[in-house]
Coordinates of C-alpha atoms in Angstrom, one line a residue:
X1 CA 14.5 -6.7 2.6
X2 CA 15.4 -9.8 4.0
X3 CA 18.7 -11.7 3.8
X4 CA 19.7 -15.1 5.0
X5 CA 23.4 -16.2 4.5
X6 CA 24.6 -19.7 5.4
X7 CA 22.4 -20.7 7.8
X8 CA 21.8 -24.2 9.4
X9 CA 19.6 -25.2 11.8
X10 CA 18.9 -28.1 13.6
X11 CA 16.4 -30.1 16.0
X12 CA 18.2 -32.4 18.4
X13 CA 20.8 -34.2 16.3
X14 CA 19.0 -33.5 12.5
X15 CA 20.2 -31.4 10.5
X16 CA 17.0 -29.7 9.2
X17 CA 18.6 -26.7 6.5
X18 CA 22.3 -26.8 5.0
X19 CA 23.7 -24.1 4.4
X20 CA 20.7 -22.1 3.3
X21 CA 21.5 -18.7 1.2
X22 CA 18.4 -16.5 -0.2
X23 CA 16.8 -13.1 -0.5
X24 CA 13.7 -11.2 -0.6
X25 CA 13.5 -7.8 -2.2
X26 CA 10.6 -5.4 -1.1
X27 CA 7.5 -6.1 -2.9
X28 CA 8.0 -9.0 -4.1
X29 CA 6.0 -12.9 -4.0
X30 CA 8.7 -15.5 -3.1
X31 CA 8.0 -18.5 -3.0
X32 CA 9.5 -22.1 -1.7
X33 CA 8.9 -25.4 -3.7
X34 CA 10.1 -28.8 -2.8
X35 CA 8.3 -32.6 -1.0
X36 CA 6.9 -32.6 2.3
X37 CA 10.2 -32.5 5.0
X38 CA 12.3 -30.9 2.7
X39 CA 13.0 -27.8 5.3
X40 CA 10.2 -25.4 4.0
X41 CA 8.6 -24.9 7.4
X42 CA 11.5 -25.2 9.1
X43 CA 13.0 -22.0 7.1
X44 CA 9.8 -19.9 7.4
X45 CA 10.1 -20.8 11.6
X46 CA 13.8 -20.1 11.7
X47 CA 12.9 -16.6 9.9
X48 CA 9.9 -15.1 12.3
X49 CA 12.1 -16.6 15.2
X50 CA 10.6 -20.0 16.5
X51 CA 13.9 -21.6 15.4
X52 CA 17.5 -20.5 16.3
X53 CA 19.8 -21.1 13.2
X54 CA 23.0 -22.4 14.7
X55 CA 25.0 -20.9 12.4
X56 CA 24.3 -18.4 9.4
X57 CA 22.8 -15.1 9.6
X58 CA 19.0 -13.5 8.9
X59 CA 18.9 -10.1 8.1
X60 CA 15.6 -8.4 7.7
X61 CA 16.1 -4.4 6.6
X62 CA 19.9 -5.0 7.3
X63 CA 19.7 -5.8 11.3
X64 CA 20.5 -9.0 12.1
X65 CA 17.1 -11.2 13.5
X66 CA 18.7 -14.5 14.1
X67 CA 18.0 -16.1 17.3
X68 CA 16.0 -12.9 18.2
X69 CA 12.4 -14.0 20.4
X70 CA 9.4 -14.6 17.8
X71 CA 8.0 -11.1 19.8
X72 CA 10.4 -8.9 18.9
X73 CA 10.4 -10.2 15.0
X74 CA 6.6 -9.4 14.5
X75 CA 7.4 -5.7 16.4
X76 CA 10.1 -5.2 13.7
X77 CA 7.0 -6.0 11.3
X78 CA 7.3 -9.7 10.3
X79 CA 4.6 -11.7 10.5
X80 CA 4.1 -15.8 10.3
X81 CA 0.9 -17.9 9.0
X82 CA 1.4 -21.4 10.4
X83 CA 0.8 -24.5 8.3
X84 CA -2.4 -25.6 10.1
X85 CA -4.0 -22.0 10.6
X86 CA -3.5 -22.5 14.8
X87 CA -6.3 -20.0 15.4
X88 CA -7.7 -19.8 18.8
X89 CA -10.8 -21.9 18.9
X90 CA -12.4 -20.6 22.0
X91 CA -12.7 -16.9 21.0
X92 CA -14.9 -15.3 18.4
X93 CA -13.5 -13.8 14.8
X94 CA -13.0 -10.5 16.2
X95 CA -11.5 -11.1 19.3
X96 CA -8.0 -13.2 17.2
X97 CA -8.0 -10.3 15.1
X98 CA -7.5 -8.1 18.0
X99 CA -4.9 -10.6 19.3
X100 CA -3.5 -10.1 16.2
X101 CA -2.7 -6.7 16.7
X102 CA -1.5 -6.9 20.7
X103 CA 1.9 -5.4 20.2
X104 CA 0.5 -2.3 18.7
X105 CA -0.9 0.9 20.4
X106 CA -2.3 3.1 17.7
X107 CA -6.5 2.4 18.4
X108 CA -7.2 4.7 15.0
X109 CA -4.9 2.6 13.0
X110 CA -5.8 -0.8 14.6
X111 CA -9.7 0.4 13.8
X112 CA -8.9 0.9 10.2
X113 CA -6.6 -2.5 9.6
X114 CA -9.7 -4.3 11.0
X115 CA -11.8 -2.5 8.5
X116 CA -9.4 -3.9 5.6
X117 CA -9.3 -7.2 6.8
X118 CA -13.3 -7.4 6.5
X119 CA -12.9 -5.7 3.2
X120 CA -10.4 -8.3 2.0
X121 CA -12.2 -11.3 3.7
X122 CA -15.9 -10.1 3.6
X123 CA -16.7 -14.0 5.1
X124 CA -15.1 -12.6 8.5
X125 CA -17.5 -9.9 8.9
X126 CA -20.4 -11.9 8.6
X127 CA -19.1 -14.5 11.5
X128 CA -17.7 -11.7 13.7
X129 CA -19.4 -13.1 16.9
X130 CA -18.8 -16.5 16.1
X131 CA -16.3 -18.9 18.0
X132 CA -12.9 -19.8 15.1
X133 CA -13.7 -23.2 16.6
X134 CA -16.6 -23.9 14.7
X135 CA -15.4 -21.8 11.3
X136 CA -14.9 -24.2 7.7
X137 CA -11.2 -24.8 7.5
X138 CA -11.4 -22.1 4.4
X139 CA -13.0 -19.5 6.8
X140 CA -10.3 -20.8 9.4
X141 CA -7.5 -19.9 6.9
X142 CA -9.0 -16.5 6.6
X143 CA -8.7 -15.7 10.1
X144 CA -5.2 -16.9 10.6
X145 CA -4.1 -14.4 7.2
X146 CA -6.0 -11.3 8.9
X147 CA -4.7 -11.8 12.2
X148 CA -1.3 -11.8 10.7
X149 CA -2.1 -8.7 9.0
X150 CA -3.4 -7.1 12.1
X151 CA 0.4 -6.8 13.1
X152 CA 0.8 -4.7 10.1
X153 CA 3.7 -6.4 8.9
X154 CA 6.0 -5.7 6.1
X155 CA 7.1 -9.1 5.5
X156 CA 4.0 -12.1 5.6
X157 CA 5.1 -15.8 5.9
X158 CA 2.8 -17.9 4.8
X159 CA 2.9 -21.7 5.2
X160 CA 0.7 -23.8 3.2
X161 CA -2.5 -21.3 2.8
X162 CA -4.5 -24.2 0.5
X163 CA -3.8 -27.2 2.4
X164 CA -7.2 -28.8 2.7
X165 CA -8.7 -26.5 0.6
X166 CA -11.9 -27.3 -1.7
X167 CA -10.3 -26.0 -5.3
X168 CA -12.8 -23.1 -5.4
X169 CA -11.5 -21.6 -1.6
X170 CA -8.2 -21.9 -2.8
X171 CA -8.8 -19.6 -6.1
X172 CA -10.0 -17.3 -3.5
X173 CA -7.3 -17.5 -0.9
X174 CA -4.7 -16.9 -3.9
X175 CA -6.4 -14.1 -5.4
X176 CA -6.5 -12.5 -1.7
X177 CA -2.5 -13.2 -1.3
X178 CA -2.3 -11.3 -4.5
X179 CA -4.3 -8.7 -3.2
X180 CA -2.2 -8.5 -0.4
X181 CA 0.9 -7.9 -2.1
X182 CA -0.1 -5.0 -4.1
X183 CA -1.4 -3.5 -1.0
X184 CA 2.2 -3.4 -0.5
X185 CA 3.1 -6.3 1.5
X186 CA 6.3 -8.4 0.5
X187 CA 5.6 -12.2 0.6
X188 CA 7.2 -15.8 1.4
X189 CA 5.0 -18.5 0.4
X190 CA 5.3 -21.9 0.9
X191 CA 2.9 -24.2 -1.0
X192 CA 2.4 -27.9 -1.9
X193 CA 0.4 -26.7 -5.2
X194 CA 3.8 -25.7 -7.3
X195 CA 1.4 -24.8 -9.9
X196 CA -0.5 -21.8 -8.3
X197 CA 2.5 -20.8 -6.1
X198 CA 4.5 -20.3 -9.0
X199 CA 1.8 -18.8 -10.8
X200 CA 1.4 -15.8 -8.6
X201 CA 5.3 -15.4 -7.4
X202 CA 7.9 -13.3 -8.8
X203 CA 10.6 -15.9 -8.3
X204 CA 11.0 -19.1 -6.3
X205 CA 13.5 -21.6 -4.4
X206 CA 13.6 -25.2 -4.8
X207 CA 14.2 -26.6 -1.7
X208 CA 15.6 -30.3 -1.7
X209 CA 16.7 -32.1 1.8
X210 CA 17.4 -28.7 3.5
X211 CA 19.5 -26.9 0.8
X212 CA 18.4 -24.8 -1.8
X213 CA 19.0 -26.5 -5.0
X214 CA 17.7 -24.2 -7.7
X215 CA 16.1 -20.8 -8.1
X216 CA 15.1 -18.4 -10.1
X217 CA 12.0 -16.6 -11.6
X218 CA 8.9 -18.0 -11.7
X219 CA 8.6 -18.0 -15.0
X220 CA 11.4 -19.6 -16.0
X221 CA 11.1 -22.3 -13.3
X222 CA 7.3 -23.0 -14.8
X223 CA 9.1 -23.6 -17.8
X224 CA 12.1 -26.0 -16.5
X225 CA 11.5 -30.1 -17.8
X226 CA 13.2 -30.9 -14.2
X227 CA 10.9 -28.7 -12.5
X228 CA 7.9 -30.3 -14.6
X229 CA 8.5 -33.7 -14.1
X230 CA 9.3 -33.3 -9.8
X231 CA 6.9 -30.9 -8.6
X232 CA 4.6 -29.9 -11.7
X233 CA 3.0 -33.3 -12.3
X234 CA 5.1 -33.7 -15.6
X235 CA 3.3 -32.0 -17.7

C-alpha cells in the first residue's frame, strides 16, 4: 500500500532520514521503534506531506506522493495524528470532527463516520458541546484519532498516541487502535512504549539516527536480546 524507496530529507543543513527504504501492506499495524530524534516524526511528516524528501520516492497505492501538498495526501485517503494531539481548542468536540471531514461531500456518509467515532470513543459523545480546550489530555487524544478518521482514510499515521497518558487511558487508546485496524484501516504507529507498540503490530522498524537499522515481525523483534536491552528495558 505504501512504498518509500531511498528517501532523505532534510531541515536546513541536517540531515534528518538517510536513505530510508520500507513498506506497508494493506491491513497491516506497522510500527516505528527507536530514541527520541531518531527521524520517527520526521518520516511520518515526510509521508502525509508536511516534509518534501529531497531525494527518494513515496508511493502510496503505486502513485507517487512525494512532495505532493499535505491536502491532496489526506484526499487520496491518508491521514496524520500529530505527536501532541494539535486539536483546535476553541471549538467544541463536534465541530473538529466535522473539520475532520472538510474535504469530503457525501453528508450520509459523513453522518454515519460521526456515528462510529462516538461508538469507538463513547467519551466524545458525552462532551459533544464542550470546547477540546478544556478536554483531559486522554479525551484530547481521542479527538485528534476521530478527526483523522473523519477523512475516512485508508492509511492512519499515528504519532505518539500514549504520550502523557495515565497507564489505564493508554490500555484504552491501544485497544481502540486495534479496533481500528480490523475495521479495516492500515496503520503506522510511532510510539515511545516499544512494549505495547510491538505488542499490537504486525511488524516493525528500528529506526537509529535517520536510517532504518533493523526490521522485521513483531514477534521476532519482542524476542531480539539487542532489541531488549535498547528499547525494551532489558528484560
Amino acid at each position: 500500500m505504501l512504498k518509500i524507496e531511498d528517501i532523505n530529507v532534510y531541515y536546513g543543513n541536517i540531515q534528518a532520514l538517510k536513505g530510508v527504504t520500507m513498506e506497508i501492506n494493506e491491513g497491516e499495524i506497522v510500527t516505528l521503534i527507536g530514541a527520541n530524534g531518531a527521524g520517527k516524526s520526521t518520516l511520518l511528516k515526510t509521508i502525509s506531506g508536511l516534509l518534501k524528501p529531497k531525494q527518494g520516492k513515496v508511493l502510496f497505492e503505486e502513485g507517487s506522493i512525494g512532495g505532493k501538498a499535505a491536502q491532496s495526501i489526506v484526499k487520496m485517503g491518508i491521514s496524520h495524528v500529530p505527536e501532541g494531539r494539535r486539536v483546535f481548542a476553541n471549538m467544541t468536540v463536534a465541530e473538529n470532527l466535522e473539520l475532520g471531514a472538510y474535504l469530503r461531500k457525501d453528508k450520509e456518509g459523513i453522518k454515519k463516520d460521526m456515528e462510529k467515532v462516538y461508538e469507538l470513543f463513547p467519551r466524545l459523545l458525552e462532551r459533544i458541546k464542550q470546547q477540546a480546550g478544556t478536554l483531559s489530555g486522554g479525551e484530547q487524544q481521542m479527538l485528534a484519532m476521530g478527526r483523522a478518521l473523519m477523512a475516512k482514510p485508508r492509511l492512519l499515521l499515528l504519532d505518539e498516541p500514549s504520550m502523557g497518558l495515565a497507564p489505564l487511558l493508554v490500555k484504552q487508546i491501544f485497544n481502540i487502535i486495534q479496533e481500528i485496524s480490523e475495521a479495516g484501516t492500515t496503520i503506522l504507529l510511532v510510539e515511545q512504549n516499544a512494549n505495547l507498540a510491538l505488542s499490537i503490530a504486525d511488524r516493525a522498524y528500528v529506526v537509529e539516527t535517520g536510517r532504518i537499522v533493523l526490521s522485521g515481525n513483531a514477534d521476532e523483534l519482542t524476542s531480539s536480546e539487542e532489541i531488549k536491552m535498547a528499547y525494551l528495558g532489558g528484560h
